[in-house]
Coordinates of C-alpha atoms (C1' of nucleotides) in Angstrom, one line a residue:
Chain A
X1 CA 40.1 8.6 -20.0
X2 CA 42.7 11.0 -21.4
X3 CA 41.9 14.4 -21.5
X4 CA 40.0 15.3 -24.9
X5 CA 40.6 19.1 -24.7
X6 CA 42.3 21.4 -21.3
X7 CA 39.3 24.1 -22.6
X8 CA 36.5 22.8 -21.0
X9 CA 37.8 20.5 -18.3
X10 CA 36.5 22.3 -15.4
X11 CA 34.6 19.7 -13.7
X12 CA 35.9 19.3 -10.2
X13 CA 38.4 22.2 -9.6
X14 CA 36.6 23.7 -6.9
X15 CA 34.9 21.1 -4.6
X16 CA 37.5 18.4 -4.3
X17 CA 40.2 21.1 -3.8
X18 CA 38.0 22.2 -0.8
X19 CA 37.9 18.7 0.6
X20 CA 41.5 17.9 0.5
X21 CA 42.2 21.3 2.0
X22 CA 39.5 21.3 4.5
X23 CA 40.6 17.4 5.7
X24 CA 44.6 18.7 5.7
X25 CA 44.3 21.6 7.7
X26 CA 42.4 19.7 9.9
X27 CA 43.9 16.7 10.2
X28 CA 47.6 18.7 10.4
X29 CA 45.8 20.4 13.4
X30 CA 46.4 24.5 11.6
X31 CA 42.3 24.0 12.3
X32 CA 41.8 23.9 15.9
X33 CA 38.9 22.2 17.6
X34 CA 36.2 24.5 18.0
X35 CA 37.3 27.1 15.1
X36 CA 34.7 28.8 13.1
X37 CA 35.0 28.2 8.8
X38 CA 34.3 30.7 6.6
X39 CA 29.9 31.3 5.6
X40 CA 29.1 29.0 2.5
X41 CA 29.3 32.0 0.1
X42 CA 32.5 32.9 1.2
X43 CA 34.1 29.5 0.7
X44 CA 32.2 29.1 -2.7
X45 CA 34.2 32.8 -3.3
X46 CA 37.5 31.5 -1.9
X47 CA 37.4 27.9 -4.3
X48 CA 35.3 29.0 -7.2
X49 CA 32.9 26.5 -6.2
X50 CA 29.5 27.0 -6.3
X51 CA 27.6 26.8 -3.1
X52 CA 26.3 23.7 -3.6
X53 CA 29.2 21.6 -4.2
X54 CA 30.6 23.6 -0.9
X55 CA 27.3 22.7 0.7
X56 CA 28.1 18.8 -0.6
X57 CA 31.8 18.8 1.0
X58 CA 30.5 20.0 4.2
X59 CA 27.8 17.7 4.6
X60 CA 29.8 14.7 3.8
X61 CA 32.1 16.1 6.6
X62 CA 29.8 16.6 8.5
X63 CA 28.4 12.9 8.1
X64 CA 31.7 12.1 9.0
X65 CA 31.3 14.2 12.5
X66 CA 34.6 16.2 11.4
X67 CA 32.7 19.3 11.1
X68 CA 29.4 20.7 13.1
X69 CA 27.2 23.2 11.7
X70 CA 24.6 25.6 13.6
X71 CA 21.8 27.5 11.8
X72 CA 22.1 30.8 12.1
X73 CA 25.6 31.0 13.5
X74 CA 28.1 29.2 11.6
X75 CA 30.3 26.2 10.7
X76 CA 33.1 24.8 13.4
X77 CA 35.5 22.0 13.4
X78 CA 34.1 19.4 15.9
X79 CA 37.1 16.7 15.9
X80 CA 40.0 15.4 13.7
X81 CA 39.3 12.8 11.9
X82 CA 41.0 10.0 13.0
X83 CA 40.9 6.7 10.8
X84 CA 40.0 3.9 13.4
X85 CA 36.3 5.4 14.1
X86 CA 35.9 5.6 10.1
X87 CA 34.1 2.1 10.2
X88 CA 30.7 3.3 11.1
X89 CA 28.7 0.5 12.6
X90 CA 25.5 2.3 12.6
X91 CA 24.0 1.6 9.0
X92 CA 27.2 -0.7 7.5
X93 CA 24.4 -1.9 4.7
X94 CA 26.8 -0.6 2.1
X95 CA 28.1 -2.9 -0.6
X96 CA 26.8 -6.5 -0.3
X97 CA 29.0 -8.0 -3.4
X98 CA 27.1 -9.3 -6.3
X99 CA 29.2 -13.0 -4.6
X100 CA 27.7 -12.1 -1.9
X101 CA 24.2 -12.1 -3.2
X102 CA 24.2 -15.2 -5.3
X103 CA 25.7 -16.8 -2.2
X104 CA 22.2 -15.8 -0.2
X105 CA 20.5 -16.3 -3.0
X106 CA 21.0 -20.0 -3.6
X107 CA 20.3 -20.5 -0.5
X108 CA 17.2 -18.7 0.5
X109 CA 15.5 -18.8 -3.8
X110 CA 15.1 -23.1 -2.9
X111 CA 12.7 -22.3 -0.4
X112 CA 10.2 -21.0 -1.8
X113 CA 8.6 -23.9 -3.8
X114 CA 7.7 -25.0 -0.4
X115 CA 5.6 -22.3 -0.1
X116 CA 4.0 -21.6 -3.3
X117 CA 3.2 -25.6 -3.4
X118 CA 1.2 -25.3 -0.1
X119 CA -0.4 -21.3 -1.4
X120 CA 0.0 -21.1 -4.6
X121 CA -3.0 -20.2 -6.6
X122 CA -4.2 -20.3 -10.2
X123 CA -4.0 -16.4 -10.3
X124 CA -0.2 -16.6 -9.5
X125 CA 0.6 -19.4 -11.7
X126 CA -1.4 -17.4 -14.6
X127 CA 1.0 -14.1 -13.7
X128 CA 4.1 -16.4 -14.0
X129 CA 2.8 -17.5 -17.6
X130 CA 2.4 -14.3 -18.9
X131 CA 5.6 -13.2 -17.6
X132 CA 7.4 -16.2 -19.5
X133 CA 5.8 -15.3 -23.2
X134 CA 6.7 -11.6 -22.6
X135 CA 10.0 -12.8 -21.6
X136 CA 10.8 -15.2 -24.6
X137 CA 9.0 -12.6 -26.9
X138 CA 11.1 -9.7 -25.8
X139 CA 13.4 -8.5 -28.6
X140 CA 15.9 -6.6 -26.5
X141 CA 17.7 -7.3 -23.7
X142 CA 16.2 -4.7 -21.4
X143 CA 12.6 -6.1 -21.9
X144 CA 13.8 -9.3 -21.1
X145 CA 15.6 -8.2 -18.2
X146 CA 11.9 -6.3 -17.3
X147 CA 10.3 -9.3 -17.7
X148 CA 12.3 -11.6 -15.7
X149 CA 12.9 -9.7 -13.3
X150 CA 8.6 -9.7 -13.2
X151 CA 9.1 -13.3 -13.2
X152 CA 10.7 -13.5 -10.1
X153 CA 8.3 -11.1 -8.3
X154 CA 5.4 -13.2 -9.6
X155 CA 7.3 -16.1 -7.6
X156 CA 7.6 -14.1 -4.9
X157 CA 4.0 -12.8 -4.6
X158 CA 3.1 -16.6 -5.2
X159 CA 4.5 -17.9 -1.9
X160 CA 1.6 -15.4 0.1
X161 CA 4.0 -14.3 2.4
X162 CA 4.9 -11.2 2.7
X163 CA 8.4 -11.5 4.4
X164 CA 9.5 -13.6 1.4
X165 CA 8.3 -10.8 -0.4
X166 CA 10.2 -8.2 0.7
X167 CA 13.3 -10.6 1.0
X168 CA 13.1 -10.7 -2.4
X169 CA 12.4 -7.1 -3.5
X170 CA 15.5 -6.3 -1.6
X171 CA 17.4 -8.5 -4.2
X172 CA 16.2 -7.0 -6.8
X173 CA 17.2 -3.3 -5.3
X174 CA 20.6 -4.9 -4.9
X175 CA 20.5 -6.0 -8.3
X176 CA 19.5 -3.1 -10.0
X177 CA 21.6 -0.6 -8.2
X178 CA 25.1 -2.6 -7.7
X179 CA 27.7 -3.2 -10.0
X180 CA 26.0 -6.0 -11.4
X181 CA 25.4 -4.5 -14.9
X182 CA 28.2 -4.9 -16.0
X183 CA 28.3 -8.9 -15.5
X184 CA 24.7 -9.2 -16.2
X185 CA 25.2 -7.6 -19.5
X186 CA 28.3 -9.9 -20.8
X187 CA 27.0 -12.9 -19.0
X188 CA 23.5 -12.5 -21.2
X189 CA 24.4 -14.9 -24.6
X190 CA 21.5 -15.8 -26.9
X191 CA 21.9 -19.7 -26.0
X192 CA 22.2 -19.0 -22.0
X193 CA 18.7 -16.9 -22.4
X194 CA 17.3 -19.9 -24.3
X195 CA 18.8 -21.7 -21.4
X196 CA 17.2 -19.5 -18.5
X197 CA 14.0 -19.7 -20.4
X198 CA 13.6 -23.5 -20.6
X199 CA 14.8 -23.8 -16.8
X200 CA 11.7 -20.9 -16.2
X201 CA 9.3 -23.1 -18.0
X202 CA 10.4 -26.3 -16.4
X203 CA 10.2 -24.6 -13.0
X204 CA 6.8 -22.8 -13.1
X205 CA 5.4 -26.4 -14.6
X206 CA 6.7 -28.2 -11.8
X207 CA 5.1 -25.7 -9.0
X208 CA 1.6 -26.0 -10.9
X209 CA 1.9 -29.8 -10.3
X210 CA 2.6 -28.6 -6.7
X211 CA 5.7 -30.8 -7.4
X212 CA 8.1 -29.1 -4.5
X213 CA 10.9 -31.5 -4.9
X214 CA 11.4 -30.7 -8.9
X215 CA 10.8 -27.3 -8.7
X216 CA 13.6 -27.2 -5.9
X217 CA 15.9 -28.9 -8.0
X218 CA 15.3 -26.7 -11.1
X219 CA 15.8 -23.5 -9.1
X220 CA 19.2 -25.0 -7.7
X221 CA 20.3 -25.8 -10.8
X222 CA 19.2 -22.0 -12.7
X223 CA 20.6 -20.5 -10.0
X224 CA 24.1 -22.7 -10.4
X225 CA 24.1 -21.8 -13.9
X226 CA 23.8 -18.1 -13.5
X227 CA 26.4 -18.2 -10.8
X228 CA 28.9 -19.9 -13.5
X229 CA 27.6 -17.4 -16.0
X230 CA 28.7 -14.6 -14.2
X231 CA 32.1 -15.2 -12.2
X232 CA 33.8 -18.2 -14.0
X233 CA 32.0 -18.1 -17.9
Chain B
X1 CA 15.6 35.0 -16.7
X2 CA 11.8 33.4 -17.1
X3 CA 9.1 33.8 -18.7
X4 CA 5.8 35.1 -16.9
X5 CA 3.2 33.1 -18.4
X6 CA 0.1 33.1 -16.7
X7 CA -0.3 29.7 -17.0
X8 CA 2.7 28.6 -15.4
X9 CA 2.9 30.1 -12.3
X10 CA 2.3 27.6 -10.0
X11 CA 4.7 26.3 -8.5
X12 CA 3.5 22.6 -8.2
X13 CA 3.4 23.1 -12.2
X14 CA 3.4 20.2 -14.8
X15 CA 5.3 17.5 -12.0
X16 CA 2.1 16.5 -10.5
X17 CA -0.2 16.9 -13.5
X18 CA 2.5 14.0 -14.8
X19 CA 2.0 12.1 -11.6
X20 CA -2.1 12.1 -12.1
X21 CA -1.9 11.2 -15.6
X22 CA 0.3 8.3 -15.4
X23 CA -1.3 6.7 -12.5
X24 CA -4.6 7.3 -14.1
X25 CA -4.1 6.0 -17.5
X26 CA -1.8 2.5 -15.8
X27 CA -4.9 2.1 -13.6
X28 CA -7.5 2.4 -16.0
X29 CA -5.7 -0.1 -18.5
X30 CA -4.7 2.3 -21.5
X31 CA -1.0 1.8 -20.6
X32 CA -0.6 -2.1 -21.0
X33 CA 2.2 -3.1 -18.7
X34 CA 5.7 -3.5 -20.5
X35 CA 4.7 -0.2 -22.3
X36 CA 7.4 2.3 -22.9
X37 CA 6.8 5.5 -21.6
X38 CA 8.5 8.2 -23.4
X39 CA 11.9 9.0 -22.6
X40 CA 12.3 11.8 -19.6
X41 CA 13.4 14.7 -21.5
X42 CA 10.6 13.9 -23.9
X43 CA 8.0 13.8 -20.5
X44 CA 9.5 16.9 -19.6
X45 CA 8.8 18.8 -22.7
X46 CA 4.9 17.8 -22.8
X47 CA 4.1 18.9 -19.4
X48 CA 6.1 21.9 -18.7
X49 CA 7.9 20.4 -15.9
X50 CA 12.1 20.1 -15.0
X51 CA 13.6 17.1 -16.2
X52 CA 14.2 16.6 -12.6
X53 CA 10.7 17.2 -11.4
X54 CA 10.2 14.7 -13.7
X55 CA 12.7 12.4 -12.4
X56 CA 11.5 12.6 -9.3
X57 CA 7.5 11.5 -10.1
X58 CA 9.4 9.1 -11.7
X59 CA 11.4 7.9 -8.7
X60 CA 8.6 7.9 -6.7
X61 CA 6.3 5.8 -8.9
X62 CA 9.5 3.4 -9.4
X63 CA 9.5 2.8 -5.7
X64 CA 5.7 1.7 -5.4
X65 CA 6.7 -0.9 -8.2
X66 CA 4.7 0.9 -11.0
X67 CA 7.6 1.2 -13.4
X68 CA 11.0 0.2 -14.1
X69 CA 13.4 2.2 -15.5
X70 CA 16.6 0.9 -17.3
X71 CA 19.6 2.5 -17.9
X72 CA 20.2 3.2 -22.0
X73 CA 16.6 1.7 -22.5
X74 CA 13.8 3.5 -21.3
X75 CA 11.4 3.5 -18.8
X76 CA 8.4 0.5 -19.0
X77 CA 5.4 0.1 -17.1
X78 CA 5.9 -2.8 -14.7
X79 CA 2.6 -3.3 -13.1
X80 CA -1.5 -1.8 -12.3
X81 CA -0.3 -0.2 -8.4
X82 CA -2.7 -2.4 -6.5
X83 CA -3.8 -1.0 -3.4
X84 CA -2.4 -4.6 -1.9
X85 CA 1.0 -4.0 -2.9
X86 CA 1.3 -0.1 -2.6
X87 CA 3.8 -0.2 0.3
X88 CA 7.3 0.8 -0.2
X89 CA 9.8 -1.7 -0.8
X90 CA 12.5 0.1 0.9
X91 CA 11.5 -0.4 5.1
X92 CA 7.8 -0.6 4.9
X93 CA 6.8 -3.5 7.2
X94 CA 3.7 -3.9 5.2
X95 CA 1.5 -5.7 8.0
X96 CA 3.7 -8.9 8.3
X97 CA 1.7 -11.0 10.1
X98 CA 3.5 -13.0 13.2
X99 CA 2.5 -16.2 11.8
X100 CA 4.1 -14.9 8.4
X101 CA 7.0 -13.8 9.6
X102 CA 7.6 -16.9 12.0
X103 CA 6.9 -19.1 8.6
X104 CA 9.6 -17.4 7.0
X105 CA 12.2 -17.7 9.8
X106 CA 11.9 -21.3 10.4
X107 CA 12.8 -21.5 6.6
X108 CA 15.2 -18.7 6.5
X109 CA 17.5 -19.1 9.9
X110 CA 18.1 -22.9 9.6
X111 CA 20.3 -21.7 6.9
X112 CA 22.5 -19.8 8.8
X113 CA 25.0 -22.6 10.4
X114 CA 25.7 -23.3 6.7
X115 CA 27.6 -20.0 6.4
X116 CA 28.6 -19.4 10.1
X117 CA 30.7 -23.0 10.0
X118 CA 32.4 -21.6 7.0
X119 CA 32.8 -18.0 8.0
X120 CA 32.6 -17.5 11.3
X121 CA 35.3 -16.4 13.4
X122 CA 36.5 -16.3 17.3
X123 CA 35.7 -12.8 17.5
X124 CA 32.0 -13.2 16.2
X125 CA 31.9 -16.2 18.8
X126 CA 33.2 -13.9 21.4
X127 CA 30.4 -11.8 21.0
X128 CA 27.6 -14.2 20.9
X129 CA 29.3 -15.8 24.1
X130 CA 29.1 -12.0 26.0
X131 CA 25.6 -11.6 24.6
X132 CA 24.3 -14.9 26.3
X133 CA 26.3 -14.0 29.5
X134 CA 24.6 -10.8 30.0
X135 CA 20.6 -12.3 28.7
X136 CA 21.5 -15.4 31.4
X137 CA 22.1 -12.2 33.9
X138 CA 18.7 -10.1 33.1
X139 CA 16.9 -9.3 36.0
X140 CA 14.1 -8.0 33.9
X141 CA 11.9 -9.4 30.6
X142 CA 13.2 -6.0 28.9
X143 CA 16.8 -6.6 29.5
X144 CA 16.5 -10.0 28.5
X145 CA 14.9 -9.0 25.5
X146 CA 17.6 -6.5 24.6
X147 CA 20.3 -9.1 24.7
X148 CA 18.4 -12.4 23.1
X149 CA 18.6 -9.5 20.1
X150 CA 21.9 -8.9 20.2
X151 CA 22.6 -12.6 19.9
X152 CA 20.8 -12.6 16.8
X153 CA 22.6 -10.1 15.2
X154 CA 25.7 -11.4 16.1
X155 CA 24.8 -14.8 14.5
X156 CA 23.8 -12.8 11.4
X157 CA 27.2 -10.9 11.4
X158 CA 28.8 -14.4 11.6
X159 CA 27.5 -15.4 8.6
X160 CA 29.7 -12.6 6.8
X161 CA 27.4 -12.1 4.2
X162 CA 25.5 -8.7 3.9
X163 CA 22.6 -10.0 2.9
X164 CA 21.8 -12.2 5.3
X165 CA 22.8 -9.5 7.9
X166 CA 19.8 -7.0 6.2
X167 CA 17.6 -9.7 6.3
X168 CA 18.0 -10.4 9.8
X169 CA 17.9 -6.9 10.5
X170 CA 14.8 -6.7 8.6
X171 CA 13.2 -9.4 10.9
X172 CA 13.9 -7.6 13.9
X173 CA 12.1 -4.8 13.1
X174 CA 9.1 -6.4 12.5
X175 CA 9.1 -8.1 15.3
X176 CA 10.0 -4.5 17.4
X177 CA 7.2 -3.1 15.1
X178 CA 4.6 -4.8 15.0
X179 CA 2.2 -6.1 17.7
X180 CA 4.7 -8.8 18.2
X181 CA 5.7 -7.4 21.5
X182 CA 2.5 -8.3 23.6
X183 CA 2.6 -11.9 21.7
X184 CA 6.5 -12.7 23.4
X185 CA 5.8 -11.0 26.7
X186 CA 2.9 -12.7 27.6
X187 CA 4.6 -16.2 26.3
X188 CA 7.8 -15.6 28.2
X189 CA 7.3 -17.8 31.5
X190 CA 10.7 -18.4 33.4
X191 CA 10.4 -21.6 32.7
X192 CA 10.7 -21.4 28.8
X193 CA 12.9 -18.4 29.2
X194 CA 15.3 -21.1 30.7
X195 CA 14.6 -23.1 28.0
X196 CA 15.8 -20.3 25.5
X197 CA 19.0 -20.0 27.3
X198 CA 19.8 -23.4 27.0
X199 CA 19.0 -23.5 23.2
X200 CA 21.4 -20.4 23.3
X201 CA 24.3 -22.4 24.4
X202 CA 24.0 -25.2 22.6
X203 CA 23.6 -23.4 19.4
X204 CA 26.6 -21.6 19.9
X205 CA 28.5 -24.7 21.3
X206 CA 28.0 -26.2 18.0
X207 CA 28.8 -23.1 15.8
X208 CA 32.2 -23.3 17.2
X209 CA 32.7 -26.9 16.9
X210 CA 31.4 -26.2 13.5
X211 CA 29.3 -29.1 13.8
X212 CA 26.5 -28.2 11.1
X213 CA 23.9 -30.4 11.4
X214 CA 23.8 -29.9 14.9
X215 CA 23.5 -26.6 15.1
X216 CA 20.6 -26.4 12.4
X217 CA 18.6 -28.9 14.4
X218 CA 19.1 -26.8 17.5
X219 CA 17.7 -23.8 15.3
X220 CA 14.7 -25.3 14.1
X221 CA 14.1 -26.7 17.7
X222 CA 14.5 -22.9 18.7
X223 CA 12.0 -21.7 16.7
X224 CA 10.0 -24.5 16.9
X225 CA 9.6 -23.7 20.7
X226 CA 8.4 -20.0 20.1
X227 CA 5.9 -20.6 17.6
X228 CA 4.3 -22.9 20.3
X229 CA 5.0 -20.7 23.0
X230 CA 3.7 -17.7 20.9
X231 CA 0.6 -19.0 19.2
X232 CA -0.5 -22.7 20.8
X233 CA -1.7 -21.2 24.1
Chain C
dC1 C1' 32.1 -6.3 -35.2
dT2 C1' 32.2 -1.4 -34.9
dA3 C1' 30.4 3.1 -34.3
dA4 C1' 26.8 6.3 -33.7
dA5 C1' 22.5 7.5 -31.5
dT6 C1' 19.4 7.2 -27.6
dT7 C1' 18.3 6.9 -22.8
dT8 C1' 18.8 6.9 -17.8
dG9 C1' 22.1 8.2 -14.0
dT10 C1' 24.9 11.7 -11.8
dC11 C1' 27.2 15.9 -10.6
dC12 C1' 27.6 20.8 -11.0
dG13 C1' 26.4 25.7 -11.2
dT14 C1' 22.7 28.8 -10.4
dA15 C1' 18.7 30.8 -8.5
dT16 C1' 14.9 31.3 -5.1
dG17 C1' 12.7 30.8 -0.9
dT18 C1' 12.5 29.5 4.3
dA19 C1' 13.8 29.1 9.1
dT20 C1' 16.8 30.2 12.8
dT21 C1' 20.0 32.9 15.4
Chain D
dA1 C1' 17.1 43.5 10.8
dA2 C1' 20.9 41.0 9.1
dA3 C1' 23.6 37.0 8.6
dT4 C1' 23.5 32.2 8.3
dA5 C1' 22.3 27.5 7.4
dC6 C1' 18.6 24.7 5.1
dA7 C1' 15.7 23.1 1.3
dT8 C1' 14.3 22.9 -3.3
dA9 C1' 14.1 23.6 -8.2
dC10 C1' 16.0 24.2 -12.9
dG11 C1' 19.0 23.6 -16.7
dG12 C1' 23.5 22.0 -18.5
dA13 C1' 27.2 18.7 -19.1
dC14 C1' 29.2 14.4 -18.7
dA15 C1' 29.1 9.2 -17.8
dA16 C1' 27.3 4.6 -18.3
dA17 C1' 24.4 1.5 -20.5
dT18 C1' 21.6 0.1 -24.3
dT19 C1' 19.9 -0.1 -28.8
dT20 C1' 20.4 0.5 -33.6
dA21 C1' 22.6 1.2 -38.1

DNA sequence: CTAAATTTGTCCGTATGTATT
DNA sequence: AAATACATACGGACAAATTTA
């Protein structure tokens, strides 16, 4: 990440010199409790920022409970900062490591052959077939991702219960959003897809012989594999 | 800066026309699932709508489950919106039954110990000790309640792992949600509240002798007892 | 294997309208 | 009535990931 050209590197000169002046001056204490800011506009003005980006400092700031704003009347400095209250325990949901997942994962994933044994019906098992030839007939590595990840939800719908289901639609919102990619994508060799495929096979055969023990096994053992896949490869 | 056409000037322009025409054609079957839809800058063209208005049908069909989007591939149909499964994923109880939800703790929460032995520390024993303290001093079933939740969140926070901790959060609001609350009030006799208290300490006597087994078998015991106490009269 | 092209994801600047004081 | 915060929409540019040549 060198600069290419000084011409057009105008990015973030405005907005992130308005948060690290807005956090000093308030943190030095030059910005007393209480103190009005400058309107929007006239901050945008002062930073050549545009008003959004000034609207996008404040509001993190004001997230923060550094800064109070009143329609109407104005912005004020509400309190400094301090960095002991910065560990919000309200919503702390932020970054569950992709360690973190697998490590739920292989233990909640074995318990749902329990289920789909006991509710399972033809229907389900017929999605979970489908899902498996789009899967193995997928040319790319996006439609195989689709299709997996279809795979698993079909699983997950199988079990009938709706707390599994969400459970495991939550994981797959982790998934997609963290900084999985990256591992996903260099973990993803021909011969381990041809691996995850035979396991995906060997697992949904097991649950249509309502097998539980097997199917257990097989999902301990996929979920091993992509485990070593991804951290120690 | 625009253009006045005439046919345009509606301000709900081309984003919701996309919307209907999507929905319509993946419900009536003439966009088989896996399909790719055109890229978004391509959408955006052949309605007349923002690349962002189009992002955000988009966004909203992708959190109903309709489609899946993947970064540097495209966008893919992922499944016929059901009126079954149309709930969000992100906090949309979706009628959990009790009995669901009870199924899926007495499979989920045994598993707990497993990572509390391992992770837990004297702080997060600290606090389940306060929180059993203050429940064995209730003077009312509210009170009571409040604190028997508290203990199960600080069992979840023991188990240092953030998804656990969501899922367990995710339980308790179903249980505050739904019509769960009539259910444990009118199954909460002294007696068995006695009972619970009991289980209390000894699960939390053998988290901190990080005695496993023992505290798993107090767990399902646990739960064992409300189920009974909830549904079996 | 490398590099270019394509696609979604994200931020920024701008513009317009609404609600509140 | 005027000033202000609030909300939304649009287009552009860059970043990250994927596919393709």
């Amino acid at each position: 990440m060198s600069e290419k050209d000084a011409s057009q590197v105008v990015r973030t000169d405005g907005a992130k010199a308005l948060a690290r002046y807005l956090l000093e001056e308030i943190n030095a204490g030059r910005m007393a409790v209480g103190l009005k800011l400058p309107a929007e506009r006239q901050l945008s003005e002062q930073f050549h920022a545009s008003r959004g980006a000034v609207r996008r400092v404040l509001g993190e700031l004001k997230s923060r409970g550094v800064i109070r704003q009143v329609v109407g009347s104005g912005t004020f400095v509400a309190a400094v900062p301090d960095p002991q209250t910065r560990g919000v325990p309200t919503t702390d949901t932020g970054a569950i490591s992709p360690a973190e997942l697998m490590q739920a994962r292989m233990l909640i994933e074995p318990l749902m052959p329990s289920l789909i044994v006991q509710f399972g019906t033809s229907l389900d098992f017929a999605r979970m077939d489908e899902c498996i030839a789009r899967s193995e007939a997928s040319l790319s590595v996006g439609e195989f991702e689709h299709w997996d990840g279809a795979l698993h939800e079909a699983l997950a719908v199988a079990t009938h219960n709706g707390f599994f289901r969400q459970i495991l639609t939550f994981a797959t919102q982790v998934r997609e959003q963290g900084e999985w990619g990256r591992l996903k994508q260099r973990s993803l060799t021909p011969e381990r897809r041809a691996q995850y495929e035979q396991q995906h096979r060997a697992l949904v055969d097991a649950l249509k012989d309502r097998d539980e023990a097997t199917a257990k096994q097989v999902i301990e053992q996929h979920l091993q594999q992509i485990q070593k896949n991804l951290f120690n490869r």
